[in-house]
């Protein structure tokens, strides 16, 4: 596995790869590092359908609010290199801040509407930061495929919309959420949790399972479903609720009732536990009564 630090090094590698095999398929797995099984599942999916797998590691300041955890976000390049190499990543692209942003950018990519709800409401500017850096990564790496986890389902919706609206020539592959054995969605931020916080964090998935069960039993009033979920979450004293939301997916339209809804619906939660913000969701296919977790 090669670790490349500069855009120029990747450009040379790209030319070399295309000279060897013009038709080689390049897959990109964008991450902020501190890898876990969730990230690795994206690499496994990329390995299946791409000749070359590039993983980027870049903690993007543009997507963090002023009071968020940019400075303390976990970083461990040596550990990430070992994990990525073991899994068969071909190129680890790890640009420094100055490589991605030699000066303050005057250009940003903003997707409207679907970025103004859920995490977009709690983290103003977050999705513009994400869309801008992902556009830069697409322009730098020029992947045929890019892999994103559905733990960040709103991010998937935003990127798919952006790729569609701007005719970006890349195929987006959304990948299922990977969970710990006890149901907690894997996240780099789980390392922030104390043992007690970690235990109470199980309420996220439990509340989503409760919401899903109510829908399967025929409950169609989204306020009632949210009330049940809220009670479960707030039974944990360390949990502070950010939001519980039930919307169409990927359009993220508000739904008061699920009556007559045929497409996919997302049930999403965001909480703070101590200083740590965690998100999780479940996507339910109402048409076929298929449930993706
Ligand atoms: N548990 C998971 N299952 C599947 N994909 C995941 C999981 N966790 C993260 N990913 C995906 O990995 C990619 C990189 O995410 P990122 O590096 O931000 O990791 P993270 O664990 O989500 O970190 P954070 O704690 O910041 O949310 C994203 O597409 C994200 O959705
Ligand atoms: C897609 C991403 C790498 C952009 O910084 C980030 O938002 C993430 O890790 O999900
Ligand atoms: N995985 C989403 C990146 C963020 O929380 O900033």
mmCIF file of C-alpha atoms and ligand atoms in Angstrom:
data_model
loop_
_atom_site.group_PDB
_atom_site.id
_atom_site.type_symbol
_atom_site.label_atom_id
_atom_site.label_comp_id
_atom_site.label_asym_id
_atom_site.label_seq_id
_atom_site.Cartn_x
_atom_site.Cartn_y
_atom_site.Cartn_z
ATOM 1 C CA UNK A 1 0.000 0.000 0.000
ATOM 2 C CA UNK A 2 1.250 3.461 -0.869
ATOM 3 C CA UNK A 3 0.662 6.423 1.426
ATOM 4 C CA UNK A 4 0.538 9.608 -0.645
ATOM 5 C CA UNK A 5 0.625 13.058 0.908
ATOM 6 C CA UNK A 6 0.243 15.317 -2.099
ATOM 7 C CA UNK A 7 -2.177 15.791 -4.975
ATOM 8 C CA UNK A 8 0.779 15.783 -7.375
ATOM 9 C CA UNK A 9 1.906 12.325 -6.181
ATOM 10 C CA UNK A 10 -1.601 10.942 -6.766
ATOM 11 C CA UNK A 11 -1.773 12.592 -10.228
ATOM 12 C CA UNK A 12 1.449 10.768 -11.209
ATOM 13 C CA UNK A 13 0.101 7.495 -9.775
ATOM 14 C CA UNK A 14 -3.196 8.009 -11.638
ATOM 15 C CA UNK A 15 -1.397 8.506 -14.978
ATOM 16 C CA UNK A 16 0.745 5.420 -14.318
ATOM 17 C CA UNK A 17 -2.308 3.284 -13.481
ATOM 18 C CA UNK A 18 -4.235 4.480 -16.548
ATOM 19 C CA UNK A 19 -1.235 3.854 -18.799
ATOM 20 C CA UNK A 20 -1.092 0.280 -17.478
ATOM 21 C CA UNK A 21 -4.833 -0.262 -17.887
ATOM 22 C CA UNK A 22 -6.970 2.570 -19.233
ATOM 23 C CA UNK A 23 -10.158 0.757 -18.162
ATOM 24 C CA UNK A 24 -9.138 0.148 -14.555
ATOM 25 C CA UNK A 25 -11.905 1.084 -12.129
ATOM 26 C CA UNK A 26 -10.942 3.342 -9.248
ATOM 27 C CA UNK A 27 -12.942 3.261 -6.013
ATOM 28 C CA UNK A 28 -12.706 6.002 -3.370
ATOM 29 C CA UNK A 29 -13.503 5.545 0.329
ATOM 30 C CA UNK A 30 -13.456 9.019 1.921
ATOM 31 C CA UNK A 31 -12.878 9.009 5.697
ATOM 32 C CA UNK A 32 -11.651 11.132 8.565
ATOM 33 C CA UNK A 33 -9.519 8.233 9.841
ATOM 34 C CA UNK A 34 -9.335 6.429 13.184
ATOM 35 C CA UNK A 35 -10.598 3.419 11.303
ATOM 36 C CA UNK A 36 -13.069 0.824 12.557
ATOM 37 C CA UNK A 37 -15.089 -2.026 11.049
ATOM 38 C CA UNK A 38 -17.575 0.464 9.566
ATOM 39 C CA UNK A 39 -14.866 2.016 7.409
ATOM 40 C CA UNK A 40 -13.454 -1.384 6.607
ATOM 41 C CA UNK A 41 -16.839 -2.584 5.312
ATOM 42 C CA UNK A 42 -16.692 0.240 2.745
ATOM 43 C CA UNK A 43 -13.255 -0.959 1.634
ATOM 44 C CA UNK A 44 -14.520 -4.546 1.328
ATOM 45 C CA UNK A 45 -17.369 -3.355 -0.903
ATOM 46 C CA UNK A 46 -14.933 -1.288 -3.004
ATOM 47 C CA UNK A 47 -12.568 -4.265 -3.315
ATOM 48 C CA UNK A 48 -15.383 -6.320 -4.889
ATOM 49 C CA UNK A 49 -16.015 -3.970 -7.807
ATOM 50 C CA UNK A 50 -12.873 -1.847 -8.262
ATOM 51 C CA UNK A 51 -9.345 -2.586 -9.493
ATOM 52 C CA UNK A 52 -7.777 0.157 -7.394
ATOM 53 C CA UNK A 53 -9.057 1.176 -3.961
ATOM 54 C CA UNK A 54 -8.095 4.611 -2.673
ATOM 55 C CA UNK A 55 -8.922 5.587 0.887
ATOM 56 C CA UNK A 56 -8.624 9.220 1.872
ATOM 57 C CA UNK A 57 -8.019 10.313 5.448
ATOM 58 C CA UNK A 58 -8.612 13.977 6.044
ATOM 59 C CA UNK A 59 -10.190 15.668 9.049
ATOM 60 C CA UNK A 60 -11.920 18.472 7.219
ATOM 61 C CA UNK A 61 -12.120 21.676 9.265
ATOM 62 C CA UNK A 62 -14.803 23.155 6.966
ATOM 63 C CA UNK A 63 -17.428 20.733 8.247
ATOM 64 C CA UNK A 64 -16.850 21.380 11.968
ATOM 65 C CA UNK A 65 -18.624 24.162 13.848
ATOM 66 C CA UNK A 66 -16.587 26.493 16.080
ATOM 67 C CA UNK A 67 -17.545 24.678 19.294
ATOM 68 C CA UNK A 68 -17.187 21.188 17.836
ATOM 69 C CA UNK A 69 -14.443 18.591 18.215
ATOM 70 C CA UNK A 70 -12.089 19.346 15.286
ATOM 71 C CA UNK A 71 -9.059 19.730 17.565
ATOM 72 C CA UNK A 72 -9.650 16.624 19.630
ATOM 73 C CA UNK A 73 -10.971 14.390 16.799
ATOM 74 C CA UNK A 74 -9.074 11.048 17.225
ATOM 75 C CA UNK A 75 -6.087 10.647 14.894
ATOM 76 C CA UNK A 76 -3.672 7.695 14.602
ATOM 77 C CA UNK A 77 -2.081 7.366 11.171
ATOM 78 C CA UNK A 78 0.184 4.399 12.037
ATOM 79 C CA UNK A 79 -2.785 2.355 13.234
ATOM 80 C CA UNK A 80 -4.869 3.399 10.201
ATOM 81 C CA UNK A 81 -2.057 2.475 7.809
ATOM 82 C CA UNK A 82 -1.795 -1.020 9.305
ATOM 83 C CA UNK A 83 -5.582 -1.594 9.153
ATOM 84 C CA UNK A 84 -5.951 -0.214 5.628
ATOM 85 C CA UNK A 85 -3.006 -2.252 4.297
ATOM 86 C CA UNK A 86 -4.362 -5.444 5.878
ATOM 87 C CA UNK A 87 -7.660 -4.930 4.120
ATOM 88 C CA UNK A 88 -6.169 -4.367 0.704
ATOM 89 C CA UNK A 89 -6.343 -0.603 0.257
ATOM 90 C CA UNK A 90 -3.979 0.226 -2.633
ATOM 91 C CA UNK A 91 -3.466 3.916 -1.946
ATOM 92 C CA UNK A 92 -3.956 5.863 1.262
ATOM 93 C CA UNK A 93 -4.340 9.545 0.390
ATOM 94 C CA UNK A 94 -3.527 11.603 3.485
ATOM 95 C CA UNK A 95 -3.205 15.268 2.536
ATOM 96 C CA UNK A 96 -2.108 17.896 5.058
ATOM 97 C CA UNK A 97 -4.426 20.818 5.717
ATOM 98 C CA UNK A 98 -2.309 23.107 3.518
ATOM 99 C CA UNK A 99 -2.475 20.638 0.633
ATOM 100 C CA UNK A 100 -6.291 20.661 0.592
ATOM 101 C CA UNK A 101 -6.681 24.345 1.480
ATOM 102 C CA UNK A 102 -3.544 26.295 0.498
ATOM 103 C CA UNK A 103 -5.600 29.370 1.270
ATOM 104 C CA UNK A 104 -9.135 30.003 2.535
ATOM 105 C CA UNK A 105 -11.353 28.786 -0.348
ATOM 106 C CA UNK A 106 -13.598 31.379 -1.985
ATOM 107 C CA UNK A 107 -15.790 28.662 -3.461
ATOM 108 C CA UNK A 108 -18.195 26.333 -1.678
ATOM 109 C CA UNK A 109 -20.692 23.683 -2.748
ATOM 110 C CA UNK A 110 -24.099 24.046 -1.113
ATOM 111 C CA UNK A 111 -26.974 21.633 -1.528
ATOM 112 C CA UNK A 112 -30.160 23.315 -0.362
ATOM 113 C CA UNK A 113 -33.328 21.933 1.287
ATOM 114 C CA UNK A 114 -32.192 18.515 2.489
ATOM 115 C CA UNK A 115 -29.256 20.126 4.324
ATOM 116 C CA UNK A 116 -31.518 22.397 6.373
ATOM 117 C CA UNK A 117 -33.093 19.646 8.519
ATOM 118 C CA UNK A 118 -31.822 17.027 10.976
ATOM 119 C CA UNK A 119 -28.016 17.316 11.338
ATOM 120 C CA UNK A 120 -28.034 20.364 9.065
ATOM 121 C CA UNK A 121 -30.181 22.215 11.575
ATOM 122 C CA UNK A 122 -27.986 21.268 14.542
ATOM 123 C CA UNK A 123 -24.713 21.808 12.654
ATOM 124 C CA UNK A 124 -25.168 24.889 10.433
ATOM 125 C CA UNK A 125 -22.681 24.872 7.554
ATOM 126 C CA UNK A 126 -21.734 21.237 8.154
ATOM 127 C CA UNK A 127 -23.048 19.871 4.863
ATOM 128 C CA UNK A 128 -21.557 22.706 2.827
ATOM 129 C CA UNK A 129 -18.217 21.708 4.369
ATOM 130 C CA UNK A 130 -18.865 18.063 3.488
ATOM 131 C CA UNK A 131 -20.090 18.761 -0.072
ATOM 132 C CA UNK A 132 -17.137 21.084 -0.729
ATOM 133 C CA UNK A 133 -14.455 18.660 0.457
ATOM 134 C CA UNK A 134 -16.101 15.673 -1.225
ATOM 135 C CA UNK A 135 -16.229 17.623 -4.510
ATOM 136 C CA UNK A 136 -12.530 18.402 -4.112
ATOM 137 C CA UNK A 137 -11.764 14.730 -3.378
ATOM 138 C CA UNK A 138 -13.756 13.649 -6.445
ATOM 139 C CA UNK A 139 -11.881 16.167 -8.625
ATOM 140 C CA UNK A 140 -8.514 15.120 -7.203
ATOM 141 C CA UNK A 141 -8.931 11.318 -7.204
ATOM 142 C CA UNK A 142 -11.341 11.054 -10.173
ATOM 143 C CA UNK A 143 -12.917 7.818 -8.892
ATOM 144 C CA UNK A 144 -15.407 5.714 -10.853
ATOM 145 C CA UNK A 145 -17.126 4.658 -7.608
ATOM 146 C CA UNK A 146 -17.299 6.223 -4.142
ATOM 147 C CA UNK A 147 -18.436 4.478 -0.966
ATOM 148 C CA UNK A 148 -20.331 6.094 1.913
ATOM 149 C CA UNK A 149 -21.863 4.572 5.031
ATOM 150 C CA UNK A 150 -25.549 4.860 5.815
ATOM 151 C CA UNK A 151 -24.720 5.669 9.434
ATOM 152 C CA UNK A 152 -24.427 9.157 7.940
ATOM 153 C CA UNK A 153 -27.588 8.685 5.847
ATOM 154 C CA UNK A 154 -28.235 12.401 5.412
ATOM 155 C CA UNK A 155 -24.682 12.780 4.100
ATOM 156 C CA UNK A 156 -25.415 10.027 1.537
ATOM 157 C CA UNK A 157 -28.584 11.852 0.444
ATOM 158 C CA UNK A 158 -26.681 15.145 0.125
ATOM 159 C CA UNK A 159 -23.842 13.628 -1.900
ATOM 160 C CA UNK A 160 -26.186 11.737 -4.200
ATOM 161 C CA UNK A 161 -28.131 14.955 -4.823
ATOM 162 C CA UNK A 162 -24.920 16.902 -5.482
ATOM 163 C CA UNK A 163 -23.581 14.279 -7.904
ATOM 164 C CA UNK A 164 -26.918 14.284 -9.728
ATOM 165 C CA UNK A 165 -27.297 18.085 -9.862
ATOM 166 C CA UNK A 166 -23.704 18.754 -10.936
ATOM 167 C CA UNK A 167 -23.337 15.744 -13.269
ATOM 168 C CA UNK A 168 -20.289 14.536 -11.397
ATOM 169 C CA UNK A 169 -19.121 11.351 -13.160
ATOM 170 C CA UNK A 170 -18.994 9.025 -10.162
ATOM 171 C CA UNK A 171 -21.281 6.225 -8.964
ATOM 172 C CA UNK A 172 -22.205 6.513 -5.288
ATOM 173 C CA UNK A 173 -22.522 3.288 -3.343
ATOM 174 C CA UNK A 174 -24.357 3.619 -0.012
ATOM 175 C CA UNK A 175 -23.267 0.851 2.400
ATOM 176 C CA UNK A 176 -25.120 -0.600 5.408
ATOM 177 C CA UNK A 177 -24.435 0.424 9.009
ATOM 178 C CA UNK A 178 -21.946 -1.788 10.853
ATOM 179 C CA UNK A 179 -22.724 -2.258 14.547
ATOM 180 C CA UNK A 180 -20.983 -3.556 17.640
ATOM 181 C CA UNK A 181 -22.369 -6.856 18.934
ATOM 182 C CA UNK A 182 -24.589 -5.002 21.397
ATOM 183 C CA UNK A 183 -26.084 -2.855 18.621
ATOM 184 C CA UNK A 184 -24.156 0.411 19.015
ATOM 185 C CA UNK A 185 -23.340 1.827 15.575
ATOM 186 C CA UNK A 186 -19.590 1.949 15.079
ATOM 187 C CA UNK A 187 -18.204 5.467 15.089
ATOM 188 C CA UNK A 188 -14.767 6.978 15.586
ATOM 189 C CA UNK A 189 -16.372 9.170 18.244
ATOM 190 C CA UNK A 190 -17.274 6.120 20.390
ATOM 191 C CA UNK A 191 -13.737 6.339 21.851
ATOM 192 C CA UNK A 192 -14.783 9.522 23.645
ATOM 193 C CA UNK A 193 -17.368 7.604 25.728
ATOM 194 C CA UNK A 194 -16.799 6.578 29.355
ATOM 195 C CA UNK A 195 -18.005 3.073 30.327
ATOM 196 C CA UNK A 196 -21.225 4.524 31.727
ATOM 197 C CA UNK A 197 -21.826 6.708 28.656
ATOM 198 C CA UNK A 198 -21.095 3.741 26.383
ATOM 199 C CA UNK A 199 -23.762 1.712 28.233
ATOM 200 C CA UNK A 200 -26.366 4.483 27.954
ATOM 201 C CA UNK A 201 -25.546 4.972 24.263
ATOM 202 C CA UNK A 202 -27.199 1.604 23.604
ATOM 203 C CA UNK A 203 -30.506 3.477 23.906
ATOM 204 C CA UNK A 204 -29.962 4.946 20.413
ATOM 205 C CA UNK A 205 -30.281 1.640 18.603
ATOM 206 C CA UNK A 206 -32.886 0.392 21.089
ATOM 207 C CA UNK A 207 -35.094 3.416 20.431
ATOM 208 C CA UNK A 208 -34.733 2.910 16.665
ATOM 209 C CA UNK A 209 -35.690 -0.744 17.019
ATOM 210 C CA UNK A 210 -38.710 0.380 19.059
ATOM 211 C CA UNK A 211 -39.666 2.883 16.325
ATOM 212 C CA UNK A 212 -39.246 0.221 13.638
ATOM 213 C CA UNK A 213 -41.344 -2.286 15.619
ATOM 214 C CA UNK A 214 -44.157 0.256 16.079
ATOM 215 C CA UNK A 215 -44.189 0.945 12.330
ATOM 216 C CA UNK A 216 -44.248 -2.784 11.555
ATOM 217 C CA UNK A 217 -47.166 -3.170 13.983
ATOM 218 C CA UNK A 218 -49.045 -0.570 11.941
ATOM 219 C CA UNK A 219 -48.532 2.677 13.879
ATOM 220 C CA UNK A 220 -48.736 5.486 11.318
ATOM 221 C CA UNK A 221 -48.692 8.618 13.508
ATOM 222 C CA UNK A 222 -45.064 9.796 13.472
ATOM 223 C CA UNK A 223 -45.518 12.003 16.573
ATOM 224 C CA UNK A 224 -46.607 8.958 18.575
ATOM 225 C CA UNK A 225 -43.605 6.953 17.353
ATOM 226 C CA UNK A 226 -41.282 9.829 18.240
ATOM 227 C CA UNK A 227 -42.838 10.147 21.723
ATOM 228 C CA UNK A 228 -42.138 6.464 22.457
ATOM 229 C CA UNK A 229 -38.584 6.815 21.232
ATOM 230 C CA UNK A 230 -38.046 10.007 23.196
ATOM 231 C CA UNK A 231 -39.192 8.333 26.426
ATOM 232 C CA UNK A 232 -36.712 5.498 25.853
ATOM 233 C CA UNK A 233 -33.823 7.848 25.130
ATOM 234 C CA UNK A 234 -34.550 10.188 28.023
ATOM 235 C CA UNK A 235 -34.791 7.279 30.470
ATOM 236 C CA UNK A 236 -30.984 7.433 30.276
ATOM 237 C CA UNK A 237 -29.894 10.360 32.485
ATOM 238 C CA UNK A 238 -26.687 11.103 30.543
ATOM 239 C CA UNK A 239 -28.530 11.498 27.227
ATOM 240 C CA UNK A 240 -29.427 14.944 25.964
ATOM 241 C CA UNK A 241 -31.699 14.830 22.935
ATOM 242 C CA UNK A 242 -30.723 16.692 19.766
ATOM 243 C CA UNK A 243 -33.457 15.334 17.487
ATOM 244 C CA UNK A 244 -35.682 12.399 16.631
ATOM 245 C CA UNK A 245 -36.994 12.625 13.096
ATOM 246 C CA UNK A 246 -39.036 10.543 10.690
ATOM 247 C CA UNK A 247 -38.810 11.572 7.046
ATOM 248 C CA UNK A 248 -38.927 10.258 3.508
ATOM 249 C CA UNK A 249 -35.563 9.004 2.251
ATOM 250 C CA UNK A 250 -33.584 10.274 0.411
ATOM 251 C CA UNK A 251 -35.828 13.332 -0.139
ATOM 252 C CA UNK A 252 -36.042 14.074 3.623
ATOM 253 C CA UNK A 253 -39.591 15.403 3.407
ATOM 254 C CA UNK A 254 -41.339 15.742 6.794
ATOM 255 C CA UNK A 255 -43.990 13.078 7.404
ATOM 256 C CA UNK A 256 -46.806 13.600 9.907
ATOM 257 C CA UNK A 257 -48.360 10.290 8.972
ATOM 258 C CA UNK A 258 -47.005 7.184 7.281
ATOM 259 C CA UNK A 259 -50.439 6.403 5.815
ATOM 260 C CA UNK A 260 -50.084 5.707 2.105
ATOM 261 C CA UNK A 261 -46.305 6.171 2.127
ATOM 262 C CA UNK A 262 -44.796 3.712 -0.339
ATOM 263 C CA UNK A 263 -41.105 4.564 -0.592
ATOM 264 C CA UNK A 264 -38.282 4.564 1.927
ATOM 265 C CA UNK A 265 -38.613 6.239 5.302
ATOM 266 C CA UNK A 266 -35.755 7.178 7.621
ATOM 267 C CA UNK A 267 -36.103 7.147 11.395
ATOM 268 C CA UNK A 268 -33.097 9.098 12.693
ATOM 269 C CA UNK A 269 -31.790 10.128 16.097
ATOM 270 C CA UNK A 270 -29.023 12.430 17.273
ATOM 271 C CA UNK A 271 -28.037 12.833 20.910
ATOM 272 C CA UNK A 272 -25.323 14.251 23.087
ATOM 273 C CA UNK A 273 -23.867 12.005 25.752
ATOM 274 C CA UNK A 274 -21.543 14.102 27.846
ATOM 275 C CA UNK A 275 -19.511 16.026 25.248
ATOM 276 C CA UNK A 276 -20.008 13.400 22.554
ATOM 277 C CA UNK A 277 -22.543 13.776 19.751
ATOM 278 C CA UNK A 278 -23.790 10.469 18.319
ATOM 279 C CA UNK A 279 -26.180 9.749 15.449
ATOM 280 C CA UNK A 280 -27.935 6.610 14.264
ATOM 281 C CA UNK A 281 -30.836 5.693 12.007
ATOM 282 C CA UNK A 282 -32.888 2.968 10.424
ATOM 283 C CA UNK A 283 -34.253 3.058 6.872
ATOM 284 C CA UNK A 284 -37.534 1.278 6.233
ATOM 285 C CA UNK A 285 -38.895 0.367 2.821
ATOM 286 C CA UNK A 286 -42.621 0.994 3.290
ATOM 287 C CA UNK A 287 -43.584 -0.341 -0.146
ATOM 288 C CA UNK A 288 -42.173 -3.796 0.328
ATOM 289 C CA UNK A 289 -42.069 -3.817 4.133
ATOM 290 C CA UNK A 290 -38.367 -4.537 3.878
ATOM 291 C CA UNK A 291 -36.285 -3.095 6.685
ATOM 292 C CA UNK A 292 -32.598 -2.172 6.334
ATOM 293 C CA UNK A 293 -30.726 -1.710 9.569
HETATM 294 N N1 LIG B 1 -20.794 2.106 11.609
HETATM 295 C C1 LIG B 1 -20.627 2.410 10.331
HETATM 296 N N2 LIG B 1 -21.121 1.620 9.365
HETATM 297 C C2 LIG B 1 -20.958 1.926 8.055
HETATM 298 N N3 LIG B 1 -20.292 3.011 7.625
HETATM 299 C C3 LIG B 1 -19.781 3.825 8.540
HETATM 300 C C4 LIG B 1 -19.905 3.573 9.940
HETATM 301 N N4 LIG B 1 -19.277 4.573 10.614
HETATM 302 C C5 LIG B 1 -18.799 5.403 9.685
HETATM 303 N N5 LIG B 1 -19.079 4.967 8.452
HETATM 304 C C6 LIG B 1 -18.785 5.640 7.188
HETATM 305 O O1 LIG B 1 -17.400 5.816 7.041
HETATM 306 C C7 LIG B 1 -17.161 6.985 6.276
HETATM 307 C C8 LIG B 1 -16.186 7.843 6.999
HETATM 308 O O2 LIG B 1 -16.779 8.288 8.197
HETATM 309 P P1 LIG B 1 -15.998 8.947 9.373
HETATM 310 O O3 LIG B 1 -14.549 8.870 9.133
HETATM 311 O O4 LIG B 1 -16.604 10.246 9.705
HETATM 312 O O5 LIG B 1 -16.274 7.907 10.531
HETATM 313 P P2 LIG B 1 -17.263 7.930 11.693
HETATM 314 O O6 LIG B 1 -16.974 6.770 12.535
HETATM 315 O O7 LIG B 1 -18.631 8.170 11.148
HETATM 316 O O8 LIG B 1 -16.818 9.167 12.480
HETATM 317 P P3 LIG B 1 -17.685 10.104 13.325
HETATM 318 O O9 LIG B 1 -17.490 9.633 14.694
HETATM 319 O O10 LIG B 1 -17.047 11.369 12.969
HETATM 320 O O11 LIG B 1 -19.115 10.059 12.887
HETATM 321 C C9 LIG B 1 -18.512 7.667 6.100
HETATM 322 O O12 LIG B 1 -19.037 7.345 4.829
HETATM 323 C C10 LIG B 1 -19.327 7.038 7.194
HETATM 324 O O13 LIG B 1 -20.707 7.031 6.931
HETATM 325 C C1 LIG B 2 -17.245 12.186 3.803
HETATM 326 C C2 LIG B 2 -16.230 12.809 4.764
HETATM 327 C C3 LIG B 2 -14.930 12.039 4.706
HETATM 328 C C4 LIG B 2 -15.959 14.234 4.288
HETATM 329 O O1 LIG B 2 -15.060 14.873 5.127
HETATM 330 C C5 LIG B 2 -16.800 12.851 6.191
HETATM 331 O O2 LIG B 2 -17.928 13.633 6.271
HETATM 332 C C6 LIG B 2 -17.037 11.490 6.770
HETATM 333 O O3 LIG B 2 -16.052 10.905 7.224
HETATM 334 O O4 LIG B 2 -18.184 10.988 6.766
HETATM 335 N N1 LIG B 3 -19.130 11.109 9.664
HETATM 336 C C1 LIG B 3 -19.564 12.488 9.600
HETATM 337 C C2 LIG B 3 -18.462 13.428 9.793
HETATM 338 C C3 LIG B 3 -18.706 14.434 10.850
HETATM 339 O O1 LIG B 3 -19.387 14.135 11.839
HETATM 340 O O2 LIG B 3 -18.203 15.559 10.735
#
